[in-house]
């Protein structure tokens, strides 16, 4: 049940893959909701400091669409609300009760589920605070319930180093039943529900394998739903699509069957200083319950994959969408004559280090490996891009303020995978620029 | 290593305060940083996703171009010494020839780097940006395209023109339209035709008595064939003058310092392509363009047409600075198109124009220089066209 080391599309493998071992975590003292980490969300609080909430109680809503509410991942007293710059709500921390209570909703076992209309189902999901697990493929934000997507993708495999493979959270018959129920619910919302798996991942239960509609091979980010959607859409009417990550499909199913907001999360903890493993914990768990802060001194805490994730601190919590914690070294050591070392151990997508002859997974760190320069038109970013964007030209359009031109370059197809920024020898923040421009474009359009 | 590292650390840490903002030498901080970065690789932490970055940076990228320039450089030094001693009737053994070459070539390179660095630093200080590594390449490429007898002040004037007009007025490395080394070379070529006109490339002669570098004319292969030649006789004429195909290929003849040996340039080009720094598309494109045009002219040649019409295209391949240009100048990523098909076309036209300029316009036997500069001008257009065509295939977001 081991899987190959996470690879990125250029064939590079990173070290630190967790061993396949799922451990249940002890119950944490606090959990938190993190509105800041929901892309493009303007959140409005629905609770105050000191309020008592149950699992599933709405904690905050989307200011622009108040139907979208976010459920509490724990029951207890609101301990503190942490704000970031410009009063963005960073964390809503809940001190957990010993005996947790949950809001209850009407359960919908599969038989009854199938009788629901799309509108009714949407309402149920919105009310239950589980709607936000359905995301828009273009902006990666919460899906707009008023829209009709051309397709919904279920993504069980995530090769961004390092995510828990499907068999870690889809092992029991109950898990699989929930997953199937979740899929049925999605099929009510959209007639085209697709399920893509990586060919080099071990097969799952035959019943699950039966519903797979697409198979792809190749490293990160080939398996990303937005990448697959880009390659399978056939016309502009199909641009709008949604995706749901695998654990969230299961979450939808469990919510519908049990009538309670499910909080289970299986998280991959990886990195050299920790014992890499898969932890069965819950949404919003404090990061220091996943790895020991003392041991990880001088390390960057990356929540989410190393490419898409964000830096965090041990005191922070696991945000709704994330199922990975990676610790990578952040030494800041200036290597003597670093740029002319043969580099048998240096990860690179280029052919300029001896590591091209090194088949083993290579150690990574949170270092830029160089300083920022002007673009030299080397084309590395274009070769890396999974959706045929020409990042260097699109980037220049954006800098020149030619947003229309950037759009015609396919900027909205950018899946924000970060490979272009990864390979750029001039260390240009291409991906961040695209992400910010996409978001600015979205905000300006509405 | 640890000991050296500590000592070196001290060397940089002691004077640092003078270069920081408010310090006495604040203006020189780009220089300080550039030198420090060479010894101690900058280690900045990633701030936004992706949280990991490739180990390749621009310094390494550009350094490999320097590495690829080693074969033509070493051979050029030897050849310069060899030709110079040959003209002065001295022994042409390897080591003395190399030593003589070194005394001629080294000053040229030093002047090119020093003057170039001065301008680079001036602009870096004014613009408050770091010194770009592209300069390391320009500073070495330019001298290698020069004849060994060039007066040093012309080297200084040339590199000044190349760095300032060829690059900095556009905004520095990455924003320049023309290859700065070639711009410098073209400037010298047109501004000081007496020393640079293709009719005679000069062989540096070490005058025993004076010990100074003086010049004696010697015909280069491209000049030899510029004379009125009967139909179909160029190859023989070249051979008569000692320019057999293999001489041309290996480069043991008077010419520019680094550009005579197609063989050394091939090694360099292969290295660059293997490392993924130069694009094989551009290089193959130039070769295909050159051969195609060469064969076309052969086919068109009549006894009335100019003599170069009928020469074997393979001579074009080996002669003059073509190989050097194709390997190191045409592949400069900044001034070449960044898209794949455009690279083929760009290369093809460089090859084709090189032949046409050489054949039709005998005043410019070094056609490759003009061909590349000319195509530099068109590379944005080629890029633009390819990008447009690609968009047609994209599904638009409306
Ligand atoms: S432009 Fe960059 S971030 Fe966007 S899809 Fe292409 S490689 Fe990924
Ligand atoms: S990888 Fe960086 S330097 Fe190279 S073309 Fe892309 S943006 Fe420019």
XYZ file of N, CA, C and O in Angstrom, chain A residues 119-219:
404
model
N -32.791 22.083 -6.711
C -32.992 23.278 -5.871
C -33.101 22.904 -4.404
O -32.499 23.545 -3.538
N -33.855 21.854 -4.117
C -34.042 21.443 -2.720
C -32.718 20.983 -2.132
O -32.377 21.307 -0.985
N -31.972 20.235 -2.916
C -30.689 19.742 -2.408
C -29.738 20.901 -2.115
O -29.069 20.932 -1.074
N -29.705 21.864 -3.026
C -28.850 23.028 -2.797
C -29.189 23.674 -1.467
O -28.315 24.023 -0.669
N -30.476 23.829 -1.233
C -30.920 24.457 0.004
C -30.442 23.681 1.230
O -29.953 24.264 2.199
N -30.557 22.368 1.149
C -30.141 21.534 2.283
C -28.638 21.709 2.541
O -28.191 21.876 3.675
N -27.873 21.674 1.447
C -26.421 21.791 1.609
C -26.036 23.178 2.124
O -25.137 23.323 2.961
N -26.726 24.189 1.614
C -26.423 25.548 2.059
C -26.748 25.717 3.542
O -25.936 26.214 4.321
N -27.924 25.250 3.929
C -28.354 25.368 5.323
C -27.398 24.645 6.248
O -27.075 25.109 7.340
N -26.953 23.477 5.814
C -26.097 22.658 6.669
C -24.673 23.187 6.746
O -23.843 22.635 7.467
N -24.378 24.223 5.961
C -23.025 24.777 6.002
C -21.987 23.899 5.319
O -20.783 24.073 5.511
N -22.438 22.943 4.495
C -21.460 22.098 3.798
C -21.278 22.532 2.344
O -20.379 22.051 1.661
N -22.132 23.440 1.892
C -22.003 23.881 0.505
C -20.579 24.338 0.148
O -20.090 24.050 -0.956
N -19.891 25.068 1.056
C -18.570 25.601 0.677
C -17.552 24.556 0.238
O -16.521 24.930 -0.321
N -17.809 23.249 0.449
C -16.810 22.279 -0.044
C -16.893 22.145 -1.559
O -16.009 21.570 -2.185
N -17.943 22.664 -2.163
C -18.044 22.649 -3.623
C -17.395 23.930 -4.127
O -17.764 25.020 -3.699
N -16.414 23.773 -4.994
C -15.638 24.953 -5.382
C -15.666 25.190 -6.878
O -15.837 24.263 -7.671
N -15.455 26.453 -7.237
C -15.446 26.892 -8.620
C -14.076 26.558 -9.218
O -13.041 26.816 -8.603
N -14.053 26.033 -10.419
C -12.796 25.545 -10.978
C -11.920 26.693 -11.483
O -10.692 26.589 -11.525
N -12.522 27.816 -11.867
C -11.727 28.911 -12.424
C -11.078 29.733 -11.313
O -9.869 29.944 -11.314
N -11.874 30.162 -10.351
C -11.323 31.027 -9.301
C -10.993 30.259 -8.024
O -10.479 30.837 -7.082
N -11.322 29.008 -7.971
C -11.071 28.150 -6.817
C -11.733 28.701 -5.559
O -11.243 28.523 -4.452
N -12.824 29.401 -5.726
C -13.561 29.926 -4.588
C -14.793 29.039 -4.364
O -14.996 28.079 -5.109
N -15.618 29.400 -3.380
C -16.839 28.631 -3.152
C -17.750 28.774 -4.366
O -17.913 29.865 -4.911
N -18.328 27.648 -4.802
C -19.175 27.682 -5.989
C -20.388 28.568 -5.746
O -20.903 28.654 -4.633
N -20.825 29.221 -6.819
C -22.004 30.076 -6.726
C -23.246 29.213 -6.963
O -23.441 28.696 -8.062
N -24.113 29.048 -5.939
C -25.250 28.130 -6.085
C -26.223 28.551 -7.190
O -26.987 27.724 -7.672
N -26.166 29.801 -7.608
C -27.104 30.251 -8.638
C -26.678 29.783 -10.026
O -27.463 29.835 -10.965
N -25.437 29.332 -10.153
C -24.950 28.962 -11.484
C -25.184 27.484 -11.770
O -25.349 26.685 -10.853
N -25.150 27.141 -13.055
C -25.232 25.743 -13.443
C -23.906 25.363 -14.087
O -23.557 25.909 -15.137
N -23.162 24.484 -13.464
C -21.850 24.154 -14.022
C -21.971 23.183 -15.187
O -22.950 22.443 -15.291
N -20.984 23.193 -16.055
C -20.959 22.249 -17.169
C -20.498 20.880 -16.703
O -20.793 19.869 -17.336
N -19.769 20.842 -15.595
C -19.296 19.561 -15.089
C -18.918 19.738 -13.624
O -18.627 20.851 -13.181
N -18.962 18.628 -12.897
C -18.443 18.630 -11.532
C -17.391 17.535 -11.455
O -17.629 16.405 -11.875
N -16.225 17.899 -10.965
C -15.127 16.934 -10.881
C -14.915 16.502 -9.449
O -14.895 17.326 -8.538
N -14.729 15.211 -9.256
C -14.349 14.704 -7.939
C -12.864 14.371 -7.994
O -12.414 13.660 -8.896
N -12.113 14.886 -7.046
C -10.660 14.730 -7.100
C -10.171 13.982 -5.868
O -10.058 14.572 -4.799
N -9.910 12.701 -6.024
C -9.448 11.951 -4.857
C -7.937 11.965 -4.740
O -7.395 11.802 -3.665
N -7.247 12.092 -5.874
C -5.788 11.999 -5.823
C -5.211 13.398 -5.926
O -5.578 14.146 -6.817
N -4.321 13.720 -5.022
C -3.673 15.014 -5.073
C -2.177 14.774 -4.968
O -1.687 14.271 -3.964
N -1.454 15.099 -6.026
C -0.018 14.790 -6.026
C 0.839 15.948 -5.542
O 2.062 15.871 -5.573
N 0.203 17.042 -5.150
C 0.973 18.144 -4.581
C 1.609 17.604 -3.303
O 0.896 17.156 -2.416
N 2.943 17.600 -3.195
C 3.558 16.918 -2.046
C 3.194 17.572 -0.725
O 3.418 18.751 -0.612
N 2.690 16.799 0.204
C 2.282 15.398 0.171
C 0.879 15.309 0.712
O 0.631 15.829 1.791
N -0.009 14.697 -0.004
C -1.406 14.594 0.420
C -1.744 13.142 0.732
O -1.120 12.233 0.202
N -2.761 12.941 1.567
C -3.125 11.563 1.888
C -3.760 10.886 0.675
O -4.665 11.455 0.062
N -3.275 9.716 0.296
C -3.891 9.006 -0.820
C -5.273 8.494 -0.419
O -5.570 8.345 0.766
N -6.088 8.217 -1.422
C -7.482 7.887 -1.163
C -7.637 6.705 -0.202
O -8.547 6.692 0.624
N -6.736 5.712 -0.274
C -6.967 4.538 0.561
C -6.850 4.846 2.054
O -7.274 4.057 2.882
N -6.297 6.001 2.417
C -6.195 6.313 3.845
C -7.509 6.824 4.419
O -7.711 6.774 5.621
N -8.381 7.340 3.580
C -9.644 7.843 4.140
C -10.867 7.200 3.494
O -11.984 7.592 3.728
N -10.591 6.207 2.662
C -11.694 5.561 1.962
C -11.590 4.048 2.171
O -11.848 3.269 1.281
N -11.180 3.648 3.397
C -10.870 2.229 3.561
C -12.059 1.411 4.044
O -12.230 0.274 3.637
N -12.894 1.971 4.920
C -13.967 1.139 5.479
C -15.181 1.159 4.545
O -15.351 2.096 3.760
N -16.032 0.142 4.630
C -17.243 0.109 3.797
C -18.105 1.340 4.040
O -18.727 1.871 3.110
N -18.106 1.829 5.281
C -18.909 3.005 5.586
C -18.389 4.226 4.815
O -19.159 4.982 4.228
N -17.050 4.387 4.820
C -16.441 5.492 4.058
C -16.909 5.450 2.614
O -17.254 6.462 2.022
N -16.871 4.253 2.058
C -17.197 4.131 0.636
C -18.666 4.418 0.390
O -19.040 4.990 -0.627
N -19.511 4.038 1.387
C -20.931 4.328 1.213
C -21.154 5.847 1.220
O -21.852 6.382 0.370
N -20.508 6.515 2.175
C -20.639 7.968 2.223
C -20.161 8.598 0.921
O -20.764 9.533 0.398
N -19.066 8.079 0.425
C -18.500 8.633 -0.806
C -19.504 8.500 -1.953
O -19.730 9.438 -2.713
N -20.116 7.310 -2.039
C -21.095 7.089 -3.108
C -22.302 8.001 -2.938
O -22.822 8.541 -3.917
N -22.739 8.187 -1.672
C -23.880 9.079 -1.443
C -23.514 10.494 -1.869
O -24.314 11.182 -2.513
N -22.290 10.916 -1.508
C -21.842 12.246 -1.901
C -21.866 12.394 -3.413
O -22.296 13.406 -3.960
N -21.421 11.338 -4.099
C -21.410 11.401 -5.564
C -22.830 11.508 -6.111
O -23.106 12.296 -7.019
N -23.739 10.736 -5.497
C -25.134 10.803 -5.967
C -25.701 12.207 -5.789
O -26.415 12.718 -6.657
N -25.334 12.830 -4.674
C -25.819 14.190 -4.432
C -25.304 15.119 -5.527
O -26.050 15.926 -6.073
N -24.018 14.970 -5.877
C -23.458 15.822 -6.917
C -24.160 15.564 -8.249
O -24.363 16.481 -9.041
N -24.529 14.307 -8.476
C -25.195 13.987 -9.739
C -26.570 14.635 -9.830
O -27.075 14.866 -10.931
N -27.169 14.888 -8.671
C -28.446 15.619 -8.703
C -28.203 17.062 -9.132
O -28.971 17.647 -9.883
N -27.065 17.623 -8.654
C -26.774 19.024 -8.970
C -26.362 19.205 -10.419
O -26.596 20.238 -11.021
N -25.702 18.200 -10.995
C -25.165 18.345 -12.345
C -25.143 16.970 -12.993
O -24.722 15.990 -12.366
N -25.584 16.902 -14.224
C -25.675 15.576 -14.849
C -24.295 15.038 -15.225
O -24.131 13.850 -15.424
N -23.333 15.930 -15.339
C -22.001 15.454 -15.728
C -21.063 15.498 -14.534
O -20.422 16.507 -14.264
N -21.027 14.399 -13.794
C -20.090 14.308 -12.675
C -18.956 13.405 -13.112
O -19.175 12.271 -13.547
N -17.749 13.935 -13.052
C -16.596 13.166 -13.508
C -15.701 12.830 -12.335
O -15.636 13.547 -11.340
N -14.998 11.734 -12.488
C -14.144 11.249 -11.405
C -12.839 10.807 -12.057
O -12.823 9.872 -12.846
N -11.780 11.515 -11.744
C -10.510 11.214 -12.395
C -9.533 10.610 -11.392
O -9.451 11.056 -10.247
N -8.819 9.576 -11.818
C -7.791 8.998 -10.946
C -6.471 8.914 -11.695
O -6.428 8.831 -12.930
N -5.382 8.904 -10.908
C -4.051 8.746 -11.500
C -3.801 7.275 -11.753
O -4.057 6.438 -10.880
N -3.265 6.961 -12.906
C -3.029 5.548 -13.214
C -1.961 4.939 -12.317
O -1.985 3.748 -12.061
N -1.020 5.747 -11.836
C 0.041 5.118 -11.032
C -0.314 5.045 -9.545
O 0.546 4.705 -8.733
N -1.547 5.339 -9.190
C -1.969 5.142 -7.805
C -2.608 3.754 -7.693
O -3.226 3.291 -8.637
N -2.447 3.119 -6.527
C -3.028 1.779 -6.395
C -4.549 1.835 -6.539
O -5.167 2.812 -6.141
N -5.140 0.787 -7.123
C -6.584 0.796 -7.324
C -7.324 0.757 -5.995
O -6.838 0.189 -5.015
N -8.493 1.339 -5.973
C -9.330 1.326 -4.775
C -10.306 0.155 -4.887
O -10.171 -0.704 -5.755
N -11.286 0.161 -4.017
C -12.323 -0.856 -4.038
C -12.966 -0.935 -5.431
O -13.187 0.096 -6.066
N -13.261 -2.135 -5.926
C -13.819 -2.268 -7.280
C -15.064 -1.418 -7.500
O -15.246 -0.854 -8.589
N -15.886 -1.295 -6.472
C -17.105 -0.488 -6.627
C -16.752 0.972 -6.923
O -17.447 1.644 -7.676
N -15.696 1.435 -6.271
C -15.272 2.822 -6.487
C -14.624 2.953 -7.866
O -14.891 3.884 -8.616
N -13.780 1.971 -8.207
C -13.093 2.030 -9.504
C -14.096 2.058 -10.650
O -13.832 2.623 -11.705
N -15.262 1.448 -10.412
C -16.279 1.383 -11.460
C -16.764 2.769 -11.883
O -17.175 2.962 -13.018
N -16.771 3.712 -10.928
C -17.335 5.020 -11.258
C -16.283 5.992 -11.799
O -16.595 7.136 -12.103
N -15.038 5.522 -11.928
C -13.993 6.406 -12.470
C -14.303 6.703 -13.931
O -14.621 5.800 -14.706
N -14.248 7.982 -14.299
C -14.548 8.325 -15.690
C -13.304 8.712 -16.485
O -13.287 8.616 -17.699
N -12.276 9.194 -15.821
C -11.065 9.609 -16.516
C -9.859 9.021 -15.799
O -9.864 8.900 -14.577
N -8.829 8.705 -16.568
C -7.578 8.290 -15.933
C -6.449 9.081 -16.559
O -6.387 9.231 -17.779
N -5.565 9.579 -15.716
C -4.444 10.324 -16.270
C -3.152 9.797 -15.654
O -3.159 9.148 -14.609
N -2.032 10.094 -16.315
C -0.748 9.742 -15.713
C 0.119 10.991 -15.723
O -0.201 11.985 -16.367
N 1.218 10.918 -15.032
C 2.106 12.079 -14.953
C 2.001 12.697 -13.579
O 1.031 12.480 -12.856
N 3.024 13.449 -13.246
C 3.098 14.002 -11.897
C 2.237 15.221 -11.703
O 1.481 15.617 -12.593
